[in-house]
PDB file of C-alpha atoms in Angstrom:
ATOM      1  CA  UNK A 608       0.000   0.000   0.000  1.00 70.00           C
ATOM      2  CA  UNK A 609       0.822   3.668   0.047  1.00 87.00           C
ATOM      3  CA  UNK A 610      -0.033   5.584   3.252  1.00 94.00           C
ATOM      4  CA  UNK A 611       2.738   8.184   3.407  1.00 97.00           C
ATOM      5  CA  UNK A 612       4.389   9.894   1.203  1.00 98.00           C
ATOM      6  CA  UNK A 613       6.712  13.496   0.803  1.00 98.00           C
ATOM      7  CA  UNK A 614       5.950  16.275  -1.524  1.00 97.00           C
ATOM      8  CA  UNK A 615       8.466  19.204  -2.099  1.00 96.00           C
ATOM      9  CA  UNK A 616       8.245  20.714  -5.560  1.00 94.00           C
ATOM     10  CA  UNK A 617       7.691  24.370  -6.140  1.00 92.00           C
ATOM     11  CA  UNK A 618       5.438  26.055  -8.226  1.00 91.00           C
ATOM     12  CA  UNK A 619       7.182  26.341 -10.299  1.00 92.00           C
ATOM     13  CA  UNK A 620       8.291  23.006 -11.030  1.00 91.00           C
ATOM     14  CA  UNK A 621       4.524  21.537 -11.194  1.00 93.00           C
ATOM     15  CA  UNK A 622       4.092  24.320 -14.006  1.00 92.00           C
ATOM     16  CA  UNK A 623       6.664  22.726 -16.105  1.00 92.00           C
ATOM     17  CA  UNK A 624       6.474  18.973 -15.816  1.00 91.00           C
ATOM     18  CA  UNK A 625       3.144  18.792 -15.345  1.00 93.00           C
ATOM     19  CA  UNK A 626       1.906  21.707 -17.512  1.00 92.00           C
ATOM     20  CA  UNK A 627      -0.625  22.950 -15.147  1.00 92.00           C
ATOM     21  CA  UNK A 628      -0.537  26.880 -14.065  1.00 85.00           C
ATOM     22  CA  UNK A 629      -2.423  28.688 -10.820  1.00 86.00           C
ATOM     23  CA  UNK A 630      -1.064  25.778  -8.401  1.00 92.00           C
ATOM     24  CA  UNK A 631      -3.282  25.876  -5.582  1.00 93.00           C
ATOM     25  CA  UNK A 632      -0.218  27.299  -3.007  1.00 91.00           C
ATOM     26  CA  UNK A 633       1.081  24.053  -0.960  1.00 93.00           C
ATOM     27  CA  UNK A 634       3.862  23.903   1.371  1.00 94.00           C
ATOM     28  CA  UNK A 635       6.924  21.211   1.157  1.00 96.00           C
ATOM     29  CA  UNK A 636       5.844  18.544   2.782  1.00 97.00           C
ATOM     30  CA  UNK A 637       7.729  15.391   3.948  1.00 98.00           C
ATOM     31  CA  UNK A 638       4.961  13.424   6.059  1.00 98.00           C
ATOM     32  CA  UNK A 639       1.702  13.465   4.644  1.00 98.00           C
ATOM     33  CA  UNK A 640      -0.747  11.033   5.547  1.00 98.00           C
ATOM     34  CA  UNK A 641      -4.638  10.085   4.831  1.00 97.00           C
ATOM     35  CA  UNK A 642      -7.233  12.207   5.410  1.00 96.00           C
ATOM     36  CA  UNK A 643      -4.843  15.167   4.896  1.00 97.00           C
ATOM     37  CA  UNK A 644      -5.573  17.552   1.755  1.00 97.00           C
ATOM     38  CA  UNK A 645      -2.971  16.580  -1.275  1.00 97.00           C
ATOM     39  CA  UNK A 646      -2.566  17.962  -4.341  1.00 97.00           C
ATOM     40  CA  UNK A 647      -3.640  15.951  -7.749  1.00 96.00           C
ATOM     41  CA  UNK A 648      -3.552  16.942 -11.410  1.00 97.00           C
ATOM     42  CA  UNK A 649      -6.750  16.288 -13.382  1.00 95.00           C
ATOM     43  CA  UNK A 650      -8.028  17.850 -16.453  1.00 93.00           C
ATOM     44  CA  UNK A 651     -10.584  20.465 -16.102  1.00 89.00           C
ATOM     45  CA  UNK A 652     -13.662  21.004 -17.761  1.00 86.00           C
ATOM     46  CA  UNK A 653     -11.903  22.611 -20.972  1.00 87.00           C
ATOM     47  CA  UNK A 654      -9.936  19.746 -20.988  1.00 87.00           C
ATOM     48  CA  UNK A 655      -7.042  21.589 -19.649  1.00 91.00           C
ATOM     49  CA  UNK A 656      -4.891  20.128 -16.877  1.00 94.00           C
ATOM     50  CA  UNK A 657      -5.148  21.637 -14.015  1.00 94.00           C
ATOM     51  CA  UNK A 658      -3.787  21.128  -9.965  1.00 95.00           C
ATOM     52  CA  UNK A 659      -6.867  20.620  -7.193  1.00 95.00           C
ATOM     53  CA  UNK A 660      -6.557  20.225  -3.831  1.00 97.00           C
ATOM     54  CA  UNK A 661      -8.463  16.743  -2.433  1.00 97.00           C
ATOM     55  CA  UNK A 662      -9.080  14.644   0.480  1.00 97.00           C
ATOM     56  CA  UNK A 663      -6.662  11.713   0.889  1.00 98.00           C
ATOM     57  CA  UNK A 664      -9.443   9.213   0.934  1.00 97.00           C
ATOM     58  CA  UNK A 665     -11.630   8.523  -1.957  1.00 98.00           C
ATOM     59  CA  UNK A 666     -15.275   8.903  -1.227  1.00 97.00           C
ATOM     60  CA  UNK A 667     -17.218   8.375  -4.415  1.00 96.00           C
ATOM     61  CA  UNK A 668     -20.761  10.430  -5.343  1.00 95.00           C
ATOM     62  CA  UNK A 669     -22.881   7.963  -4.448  1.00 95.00           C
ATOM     63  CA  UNK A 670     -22.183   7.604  -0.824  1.00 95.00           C
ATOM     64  CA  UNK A 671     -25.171   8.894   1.630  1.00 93.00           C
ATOM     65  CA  UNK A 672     -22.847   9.829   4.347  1.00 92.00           C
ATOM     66  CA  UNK A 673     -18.880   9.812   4.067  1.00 92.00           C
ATOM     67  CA  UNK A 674     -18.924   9.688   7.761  1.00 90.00           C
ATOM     68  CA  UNK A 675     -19.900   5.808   7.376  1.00 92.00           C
ATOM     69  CA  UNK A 676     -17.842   5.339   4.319  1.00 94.00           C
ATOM     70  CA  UNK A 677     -14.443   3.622   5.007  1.00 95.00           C
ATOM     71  CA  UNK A 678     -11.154   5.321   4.539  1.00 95.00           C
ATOM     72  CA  UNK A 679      -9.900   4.182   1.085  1.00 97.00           C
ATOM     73  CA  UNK A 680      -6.733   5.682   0.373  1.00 98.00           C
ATOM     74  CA  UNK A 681      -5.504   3.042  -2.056  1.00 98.00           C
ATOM     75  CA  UNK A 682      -7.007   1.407  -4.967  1.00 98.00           C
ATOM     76  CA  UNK A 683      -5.703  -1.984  -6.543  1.00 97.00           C
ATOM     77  CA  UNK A 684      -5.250  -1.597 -10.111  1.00 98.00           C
ATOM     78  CA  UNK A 685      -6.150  -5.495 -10.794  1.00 97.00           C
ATOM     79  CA  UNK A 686      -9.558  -4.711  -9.443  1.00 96.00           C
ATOM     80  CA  UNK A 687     -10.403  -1.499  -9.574  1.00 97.00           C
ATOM     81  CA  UNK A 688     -12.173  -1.169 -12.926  1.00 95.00           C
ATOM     82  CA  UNK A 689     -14.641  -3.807 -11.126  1.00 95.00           C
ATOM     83  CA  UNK A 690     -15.404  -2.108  -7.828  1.00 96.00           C
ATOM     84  CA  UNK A 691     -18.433  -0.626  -6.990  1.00 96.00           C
ATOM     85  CA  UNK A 692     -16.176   2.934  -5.545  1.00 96.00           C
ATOM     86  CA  UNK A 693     -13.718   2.956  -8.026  1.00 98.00           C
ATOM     87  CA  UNK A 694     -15.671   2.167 -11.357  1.00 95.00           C
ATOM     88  CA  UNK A 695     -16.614   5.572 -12.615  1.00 96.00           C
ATOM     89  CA  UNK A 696     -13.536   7.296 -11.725  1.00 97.00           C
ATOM     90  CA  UNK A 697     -11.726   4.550 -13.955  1.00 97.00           C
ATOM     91  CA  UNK A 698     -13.654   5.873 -16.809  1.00 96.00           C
ATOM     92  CA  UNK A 699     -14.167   9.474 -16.027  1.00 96.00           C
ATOM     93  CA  UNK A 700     -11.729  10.916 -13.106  1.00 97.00           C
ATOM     94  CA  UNK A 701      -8.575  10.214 -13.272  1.00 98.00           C
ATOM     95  CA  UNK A 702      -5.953  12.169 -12.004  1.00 98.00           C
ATOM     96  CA  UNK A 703      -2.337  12.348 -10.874  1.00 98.00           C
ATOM     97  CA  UNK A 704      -1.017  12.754  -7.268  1.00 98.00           C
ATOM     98  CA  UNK A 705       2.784  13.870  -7.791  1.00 97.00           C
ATOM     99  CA  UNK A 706       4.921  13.127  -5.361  1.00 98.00           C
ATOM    100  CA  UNK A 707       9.090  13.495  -4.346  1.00 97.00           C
ATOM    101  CA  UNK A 708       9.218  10.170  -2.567  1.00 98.00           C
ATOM    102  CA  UNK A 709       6.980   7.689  -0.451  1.00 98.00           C
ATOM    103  CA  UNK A 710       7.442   5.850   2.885  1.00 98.00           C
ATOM    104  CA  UNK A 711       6.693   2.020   2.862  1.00 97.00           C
ATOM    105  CA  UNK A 712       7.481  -0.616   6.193  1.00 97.00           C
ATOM    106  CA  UNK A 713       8.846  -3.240   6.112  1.00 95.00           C
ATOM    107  CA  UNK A 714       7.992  -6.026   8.921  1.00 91.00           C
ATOM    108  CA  UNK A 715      11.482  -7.615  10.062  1.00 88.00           C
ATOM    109  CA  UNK A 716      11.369 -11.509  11.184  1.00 88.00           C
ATOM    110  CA  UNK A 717      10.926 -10.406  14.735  1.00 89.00           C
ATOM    111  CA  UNK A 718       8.171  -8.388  13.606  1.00 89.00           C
ATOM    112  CA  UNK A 719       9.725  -4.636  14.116  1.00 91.00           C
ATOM    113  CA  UNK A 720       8.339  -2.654  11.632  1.00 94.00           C
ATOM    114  CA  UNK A 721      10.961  -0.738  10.052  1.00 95.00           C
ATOM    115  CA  UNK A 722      10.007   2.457   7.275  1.00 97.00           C
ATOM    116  CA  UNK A 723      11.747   2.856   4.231  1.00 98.00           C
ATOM    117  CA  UNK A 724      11.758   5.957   1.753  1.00 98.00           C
ATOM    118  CA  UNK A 725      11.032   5.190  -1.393  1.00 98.00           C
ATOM    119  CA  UNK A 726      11.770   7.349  -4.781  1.00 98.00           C
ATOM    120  CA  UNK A 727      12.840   7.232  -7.953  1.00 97.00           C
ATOM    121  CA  UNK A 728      16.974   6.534  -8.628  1.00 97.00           C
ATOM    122  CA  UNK A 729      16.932   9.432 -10.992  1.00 96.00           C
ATOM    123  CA  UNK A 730      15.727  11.855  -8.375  1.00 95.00           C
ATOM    124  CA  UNK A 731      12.659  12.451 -10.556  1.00 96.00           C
ATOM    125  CA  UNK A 732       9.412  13.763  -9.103  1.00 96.00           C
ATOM    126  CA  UNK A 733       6.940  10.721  -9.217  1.00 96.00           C
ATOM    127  CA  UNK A 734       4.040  10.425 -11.151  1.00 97.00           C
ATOM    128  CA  UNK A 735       1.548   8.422  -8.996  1.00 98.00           C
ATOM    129  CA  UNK A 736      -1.493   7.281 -11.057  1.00 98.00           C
ATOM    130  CA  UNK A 737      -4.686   8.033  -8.975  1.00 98.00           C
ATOM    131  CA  UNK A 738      -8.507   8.471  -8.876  1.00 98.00           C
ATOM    132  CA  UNK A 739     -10.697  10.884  -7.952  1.00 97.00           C
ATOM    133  CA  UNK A 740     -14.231  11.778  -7.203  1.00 97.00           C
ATOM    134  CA  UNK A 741     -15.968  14.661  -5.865  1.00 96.00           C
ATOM    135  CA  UNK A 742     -19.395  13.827  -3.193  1.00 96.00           C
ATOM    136  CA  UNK A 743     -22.215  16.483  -3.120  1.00 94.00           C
ATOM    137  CA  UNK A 744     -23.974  16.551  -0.207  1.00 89.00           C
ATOM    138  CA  UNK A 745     -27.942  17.711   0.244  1.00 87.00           C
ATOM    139  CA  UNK A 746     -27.025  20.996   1.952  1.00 86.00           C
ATOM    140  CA  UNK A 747     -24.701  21.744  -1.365  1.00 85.00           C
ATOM    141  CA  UNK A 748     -21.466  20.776   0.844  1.00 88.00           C
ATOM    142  CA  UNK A 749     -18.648  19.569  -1.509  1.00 92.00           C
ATOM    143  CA  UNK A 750     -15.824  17.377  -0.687  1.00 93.00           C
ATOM    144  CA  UNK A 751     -12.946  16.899  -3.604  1.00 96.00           C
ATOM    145  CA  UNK A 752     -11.031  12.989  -3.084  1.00 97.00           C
ATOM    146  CA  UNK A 753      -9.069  11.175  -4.260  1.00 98.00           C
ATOM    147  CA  UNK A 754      -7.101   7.770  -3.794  1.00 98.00           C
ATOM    148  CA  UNK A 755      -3.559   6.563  -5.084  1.00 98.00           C
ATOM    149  CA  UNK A 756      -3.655   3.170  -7.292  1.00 98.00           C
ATOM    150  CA  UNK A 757      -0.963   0.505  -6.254  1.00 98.00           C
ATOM    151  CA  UNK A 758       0.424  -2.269  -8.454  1.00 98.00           C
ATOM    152  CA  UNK A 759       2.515  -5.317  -7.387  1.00 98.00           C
ATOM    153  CA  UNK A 760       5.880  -4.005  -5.996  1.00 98.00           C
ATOM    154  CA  UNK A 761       8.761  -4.507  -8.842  1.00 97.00           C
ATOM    155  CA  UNK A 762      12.248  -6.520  -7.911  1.00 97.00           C
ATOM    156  CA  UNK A 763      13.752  -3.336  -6.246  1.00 97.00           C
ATOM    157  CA  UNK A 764      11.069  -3.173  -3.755  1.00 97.00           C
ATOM    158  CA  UNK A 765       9.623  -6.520  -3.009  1.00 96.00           C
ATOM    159  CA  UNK A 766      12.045  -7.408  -0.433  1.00 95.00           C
ATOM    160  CA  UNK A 767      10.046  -4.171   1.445  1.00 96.00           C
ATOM    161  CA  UNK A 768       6.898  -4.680   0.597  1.00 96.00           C
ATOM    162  CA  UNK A 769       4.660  -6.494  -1.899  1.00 96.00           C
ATOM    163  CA  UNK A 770       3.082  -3.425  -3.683  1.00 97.00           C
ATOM    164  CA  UNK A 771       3.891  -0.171  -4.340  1.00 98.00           C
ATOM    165  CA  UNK A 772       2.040   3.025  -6.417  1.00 98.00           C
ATOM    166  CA  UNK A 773       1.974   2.694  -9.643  1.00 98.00           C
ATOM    167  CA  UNK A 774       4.084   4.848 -11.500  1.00 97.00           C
ATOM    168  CA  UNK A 775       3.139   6.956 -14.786  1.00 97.00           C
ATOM    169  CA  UNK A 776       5.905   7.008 -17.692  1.00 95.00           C
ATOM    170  CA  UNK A 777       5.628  10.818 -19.087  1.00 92.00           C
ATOM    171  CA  UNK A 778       4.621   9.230 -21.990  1.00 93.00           C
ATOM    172  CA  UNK A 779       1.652   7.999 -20.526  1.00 95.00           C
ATOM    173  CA  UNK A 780       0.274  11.161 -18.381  1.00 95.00           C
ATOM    174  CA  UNK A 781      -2.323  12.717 -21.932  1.00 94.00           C
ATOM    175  CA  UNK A 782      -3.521   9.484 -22.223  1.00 95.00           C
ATOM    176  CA  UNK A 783      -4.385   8.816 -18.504  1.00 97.00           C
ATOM    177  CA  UNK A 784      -5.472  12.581 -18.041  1.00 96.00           C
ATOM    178  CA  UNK A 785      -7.952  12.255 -21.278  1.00 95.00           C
ATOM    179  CA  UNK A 786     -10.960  10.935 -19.948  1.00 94.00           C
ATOM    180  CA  UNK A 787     -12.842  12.262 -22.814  1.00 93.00           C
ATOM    181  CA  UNK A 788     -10.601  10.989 -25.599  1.00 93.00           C
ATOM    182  CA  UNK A 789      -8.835   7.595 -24.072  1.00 95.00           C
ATOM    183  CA  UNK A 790     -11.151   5.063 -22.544  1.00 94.00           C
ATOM    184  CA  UNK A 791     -10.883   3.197 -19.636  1.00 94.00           C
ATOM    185  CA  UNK A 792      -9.108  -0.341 -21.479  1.00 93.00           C
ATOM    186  CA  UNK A 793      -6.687   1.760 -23.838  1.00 95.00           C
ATOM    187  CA  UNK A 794      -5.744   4.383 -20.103  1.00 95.00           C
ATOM    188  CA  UNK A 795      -5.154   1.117 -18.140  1.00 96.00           C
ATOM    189  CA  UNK A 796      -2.508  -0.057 -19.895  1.00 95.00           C
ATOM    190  CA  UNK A 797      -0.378   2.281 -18.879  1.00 95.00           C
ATOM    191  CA  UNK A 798      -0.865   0.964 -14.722  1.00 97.00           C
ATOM    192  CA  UNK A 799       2.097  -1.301 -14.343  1.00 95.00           C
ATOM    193  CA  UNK A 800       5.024  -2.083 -12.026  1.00 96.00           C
ATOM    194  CA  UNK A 801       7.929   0.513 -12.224  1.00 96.00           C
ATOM    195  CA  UNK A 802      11.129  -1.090 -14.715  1.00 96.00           C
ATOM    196  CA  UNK A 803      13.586  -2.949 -12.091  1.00 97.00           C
ATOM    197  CA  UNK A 804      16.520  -0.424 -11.661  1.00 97.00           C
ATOM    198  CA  UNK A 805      14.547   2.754 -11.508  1.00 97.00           C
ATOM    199  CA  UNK A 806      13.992   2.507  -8.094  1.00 98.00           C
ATOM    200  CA  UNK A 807      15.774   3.009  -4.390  1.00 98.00           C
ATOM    201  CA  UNK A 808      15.050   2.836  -1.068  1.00 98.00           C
ATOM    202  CA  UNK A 809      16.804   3.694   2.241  1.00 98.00           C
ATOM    203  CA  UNK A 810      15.484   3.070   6.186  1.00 97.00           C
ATOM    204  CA  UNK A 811      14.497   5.973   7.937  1.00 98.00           C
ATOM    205  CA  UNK A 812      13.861   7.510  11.359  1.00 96.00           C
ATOM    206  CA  UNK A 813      10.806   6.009  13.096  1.00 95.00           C
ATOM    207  CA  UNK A 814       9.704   9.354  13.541  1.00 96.00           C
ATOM    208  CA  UNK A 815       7.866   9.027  10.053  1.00 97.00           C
ATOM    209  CA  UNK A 816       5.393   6.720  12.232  1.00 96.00           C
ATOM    210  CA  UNK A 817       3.930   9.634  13.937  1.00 96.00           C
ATOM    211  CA  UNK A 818       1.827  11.512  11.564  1.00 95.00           C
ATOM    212  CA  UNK A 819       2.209  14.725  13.849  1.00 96.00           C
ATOM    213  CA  UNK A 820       6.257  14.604  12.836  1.00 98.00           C
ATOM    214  CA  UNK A 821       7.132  17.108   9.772  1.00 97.00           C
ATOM    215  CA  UNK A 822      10.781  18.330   8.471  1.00 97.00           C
ATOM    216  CA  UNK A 823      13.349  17.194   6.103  1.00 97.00           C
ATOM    217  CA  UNK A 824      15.281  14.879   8.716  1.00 97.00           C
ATOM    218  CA  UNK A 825      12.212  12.620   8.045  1.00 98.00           C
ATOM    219  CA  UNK A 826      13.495  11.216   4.231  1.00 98.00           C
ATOM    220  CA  UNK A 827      16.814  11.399   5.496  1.00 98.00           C
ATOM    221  CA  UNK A 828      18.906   8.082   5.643  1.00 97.00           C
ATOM    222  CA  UNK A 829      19.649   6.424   9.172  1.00 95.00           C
ATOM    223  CA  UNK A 830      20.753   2.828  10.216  1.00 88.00           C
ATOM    224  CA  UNK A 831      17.789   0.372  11.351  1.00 77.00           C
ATOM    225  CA  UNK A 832      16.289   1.274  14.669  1.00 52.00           C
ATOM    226  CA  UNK A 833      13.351   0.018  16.308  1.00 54.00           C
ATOM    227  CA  UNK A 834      10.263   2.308  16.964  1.00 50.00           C
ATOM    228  CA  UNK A 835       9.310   3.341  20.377  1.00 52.00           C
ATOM    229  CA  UNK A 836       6.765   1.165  21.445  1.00 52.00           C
ATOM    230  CA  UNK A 837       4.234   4.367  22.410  1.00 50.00           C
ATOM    231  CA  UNK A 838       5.037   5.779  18.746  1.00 46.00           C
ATOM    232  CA  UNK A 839       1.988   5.501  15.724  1.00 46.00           C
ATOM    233  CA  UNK A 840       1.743   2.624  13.327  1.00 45.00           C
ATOM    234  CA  UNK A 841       0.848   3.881  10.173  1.00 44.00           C
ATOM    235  CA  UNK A 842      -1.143   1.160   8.650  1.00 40.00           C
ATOM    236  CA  UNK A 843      -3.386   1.412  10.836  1.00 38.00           C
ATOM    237  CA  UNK A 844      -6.645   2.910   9.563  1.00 34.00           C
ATOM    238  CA  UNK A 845      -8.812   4.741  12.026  1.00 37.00           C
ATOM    239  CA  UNK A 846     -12.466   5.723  12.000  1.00 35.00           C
ATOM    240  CA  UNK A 847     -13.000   8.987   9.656  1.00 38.00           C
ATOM    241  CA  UNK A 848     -13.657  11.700  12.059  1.00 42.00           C
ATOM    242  CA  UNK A 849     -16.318  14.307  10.897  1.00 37.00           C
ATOM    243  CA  UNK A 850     -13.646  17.014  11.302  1.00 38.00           C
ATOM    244  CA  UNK A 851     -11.621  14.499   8.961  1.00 40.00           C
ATOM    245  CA  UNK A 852     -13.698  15.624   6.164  1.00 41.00           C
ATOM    246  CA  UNK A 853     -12.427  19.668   5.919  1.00 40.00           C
ATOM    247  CA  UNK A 854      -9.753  19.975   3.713  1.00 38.00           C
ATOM    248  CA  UNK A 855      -8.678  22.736   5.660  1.00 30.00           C
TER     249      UNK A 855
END
């Protein structure tokens, strides 16, 4: 799965490999976790791409009240073109999340769970495929979400974890933005595994457990250590919160 990951690039920077302008303004951040606002590329209603802020969490339209939906920050690209909350943003919202790096942990025979950072060996920004939907509720509330698709991990990461986001080529981004032009078959074949080699990984701090932990010590290399046993465990999926559904 994916349930942390770092973003750091400037305005500037989204503007030119992503060809969107008017980036909604978004600090570097190196811990961001579910429920927390991210920024995705999507195409707009010109067909333009464009950068929107959404809720880590994908709640799709039909939903009577995202306060008994479950958290679903992930979306398996094997199956998602078959489930029920992912089906129409296959074929008519999908989106980008970009990324500098995400964390993934790996459970050590003694059961330690140990986080890794996780980017590409080129020091690229990564292009995570995603979804997204946007929920209107009776009183005219509206709450902009989206979810990050995962693939099977490729040979550089297995040994951390068995999946991993999937990775767009920057070939691949007009045809997975085009909802209008590409359909869903023709868009999916560009969800796969990331090439072995492109890859790398390093352990970092157990301080990346703790959602409430921000700075750029976070992604930075350190020898294996064992978390505290009072610190957070990020797999662990809690109960959406009504106050879990602001973006800000």
């Amino acid at each position: 799965m994916c349930g942390r990951y770092a973003f750091t690039l400037p305005s500037e920077a989204m503007e030119t490999l992503f060809g969107v302008r008017n980036v909604p303004e978004y600090p570097p951040r190196y811990n961001i976790a579910p429920t927390q606002p991210i920024l995705s590329v999507m195409r707009d209603e010109s067909g333009a791409r464009a950068a929107k802020l959404a809720r880590w969490g994908l709640v799709p339209a039909w939903v009577k009240d995202p306060r008994e939906f479950p958290l679903i920050i992930n979306a398996r690209a094997e199956s998602m073109a078959q489930k029920p909350a992912f089906r129409d943003s296959v074929k008519h919202h999908r989106c980008v999340v970009p990324a500098s790096g995400y964390y993934e942990w790996h459970r050590a025979p003694d059961g330690t769970k140990i986080p890794h950072y996780i980017a590409l060996a080129s020091g690229e920004p990564l292009p995570m495929a995603g979804l997204y939907a946007t929920w209107m509720g009776p009183n005219g509330e509206e709450i902009d979400s989206a979810a990050v698709i995962t693939v099977p991990a490729n040979p550089d990461l297995v040994h951390i974890h068995d999946r991993m986001p999937a990775i767009l080529d920057r070939a691949d981004l007009d045809a997975w933005l085009d909802v209008r032009g590409t359909d869903a078959g023709t868009a999916l074949a560009a969800i796969r595994s990331a090439p072995q080699g492109t890859m790398t990984a390093h352990p970092v701090s157990s301080r990346v457990n703790s959602a409430r932990n921000e700075g750029e010590d976070l992604i930075a290399p350190v020898a294996v250590e064992k978390p505290s046993p009072d610190s957070d465990k990020a797999e662990d999926v809690k109960p959406v919160k009504p106050s879990q559904l602001d973006l800000f």
